[in-house]
XYZ file of C-alpha atoms in Angstrom:
127
model
C 86.328 100.977 106.541
C 89.203 100.734 104.103
C 88.943 101.466 100.406
C 88.053 98.246 98.594
C 90.617 98.737 95.812
C 93.535 99.581 98.090
C 96.809 97.825 97.352
C 97.934 94.803 99.329
C 100.732 94.973 101.859
C 103.460 92.301 101.675
C 101.829 90.311 104.509
C 98.379 90.570 102.939
C 99.869 89.320 99.689
C 101.445 86.331 101.476
C 98.058 85.440 102.930
C 96.373 85.853 99.554
C 99.023 83.550 98.045
C 97.968 80.856 100.518
C 94.298 81.337 99.654
C 95.001 81.289 95.907
C 96.869 78.007 96.365
C 94.544 76.283 98.841
C 91.203 77.804 97.958
C 88.751 78.313 100.791
C 90.497 78.001 104.160
C 90.048 78.786 107.833
C 92.510 80.801 109.915
C 94.374 77.711 111.117
C 94.890 76.399 107.561
C 96.166 79.777 106.379
C 98.502 79.986 109.400
C 99.912 76.506 108.712
C 100.539 77.259 105.024
C 102.360 80.561 105.507
C 106.105 80.568 104.881
C 106.709 82.258 108.241
C 105.438 81.785 111.753
C 102.668 84.155 112.778
C 100.340 84.145 115.745
C 96.828 82.848 115.124
C 95.400 86.237 116.092
C 97.687 88.023 113.614
C 96.468 85.824 110.766
C 92.879 86.339 111.879
C 93.359 90.116 111.980
C 94.938 90.138 108.528
C 92.095 88.060 107.088
C 89.607 90.526 108.574
C 91.500 93.404 106.952
C 91.356 91.562 103.611
C 87.617 91.146 104.194
C 87.268 94.910 104.782
C 89.261 95.567 101.600
C 86.865 93.228 99.775
C 89.663 90.904 98.656
C 88.140 87.866 100.413
C 84.730 86.692 101.496
C 84.003 84.560 104.517
C 81.488 81.899 105.374
C 80.641 80.612 108.843
C 80.824 76.808 108.977
C 79.975 75.385 112.387
C 81.954 77.770 114.599
C 84.798 78.674 112.239
C 85.017 81.226 109.467
C 86.323 80.070 106.110
C 87.879 82.663 103.817
C 87.827 82.544 100.045
C 89.603 84.954 97.674
C 87.243 87.042 95.550
C 90.002 88.678 93.529
C 92.359 86.695 91.339
C 96.125 86.852 91.379
C 96.040 88.416 87.894
C 93.642 91.141 89.081
C 95.994 91.993 91.951
C 99.035 91.988 89.648
C 97.285 94.257 87.137
C 96.193 96.678 89.846
C 99.569 96.713 91.582
C 101.554 97.218 88.384
C 99.149 99.968 87.302
C 99.570 101.674 90.667
C 103.367 101.349 90.430
C 103.419 102.825 86.922
C 101.166 105.682 87.987
C 103.047 106.555 91.181
C 106.649 106.038 90.116
C 106.588 106.632 86.372
C 103.881 109.253 85.906
C 101.614 106.765 84.149
C 104.242 105.863 81.550
C 104.651 102.112 81.051
C 107.473 102.924 78.633
C 109.379 104.610 81.468
C 108.987 101.480 83.559
C 110.385 99.297 80.775
C 113.231 101.731 80.117
C 114.080 101.671 83.828
C 114.128 97.871 83.765
C 116.528 97.977 80.821
C 118.746 100.663 82.381
C 118.994 98.818 85.696
C 119.733 95.564 83.856
C 116.616 93.879 85.233
C 115.855 92.738 81.683
C 118.504 90.404 80.342
C 119.072 90.091 76.583
C 117.082 86.829 76.704
C 114.170 88.536 78.454
C 114.319 91.425 75.983
C 114.160 88.932 73.097
C 111.099 87.301 74.696
C 109.537 90.747 75.175
C 110.121 91.523 71.490
C 108.394 88.248 70.554
C 105.418 89.160 72.731
C 105.235 92.614 71.142
C 105.323 91.081 67.648
C 102.533 88.638 68.600
C 100.420 91.474 70.016
C 100.873 93.454 66.795
C 99.816 90.430 64.727
C 96.680 89.974 66.849
C 95.860 93.667 66.411
C 96.033 93.284 62.639
C 93.773 90.204 62.578
């Protein structure tokens, strides 16, 4: 069995995106809502992997399983970003931000917005 907190692969994330948008869904509904064509059995396999990873739960209704996400998008984002910071930047969020600035991923407008967010966070800390 896979570790329940393991990170999502790109395909697993695509499937989770469908479930976050549609809510509870069977394999056919997930397959139809994906942005790319996949075989029914591939979608079914991926949903079973997500079940093993404890990212979804399933319920048997008549003869079909319905899958429901049990982790939120924000939980996955937080975990993935934390893992990225740990693996690539030695646990330093500052290094991540500096890399974004150096590689011009943060435009002056985005930096201004980031500064506003930092100022708001400081104000909330002082309250």
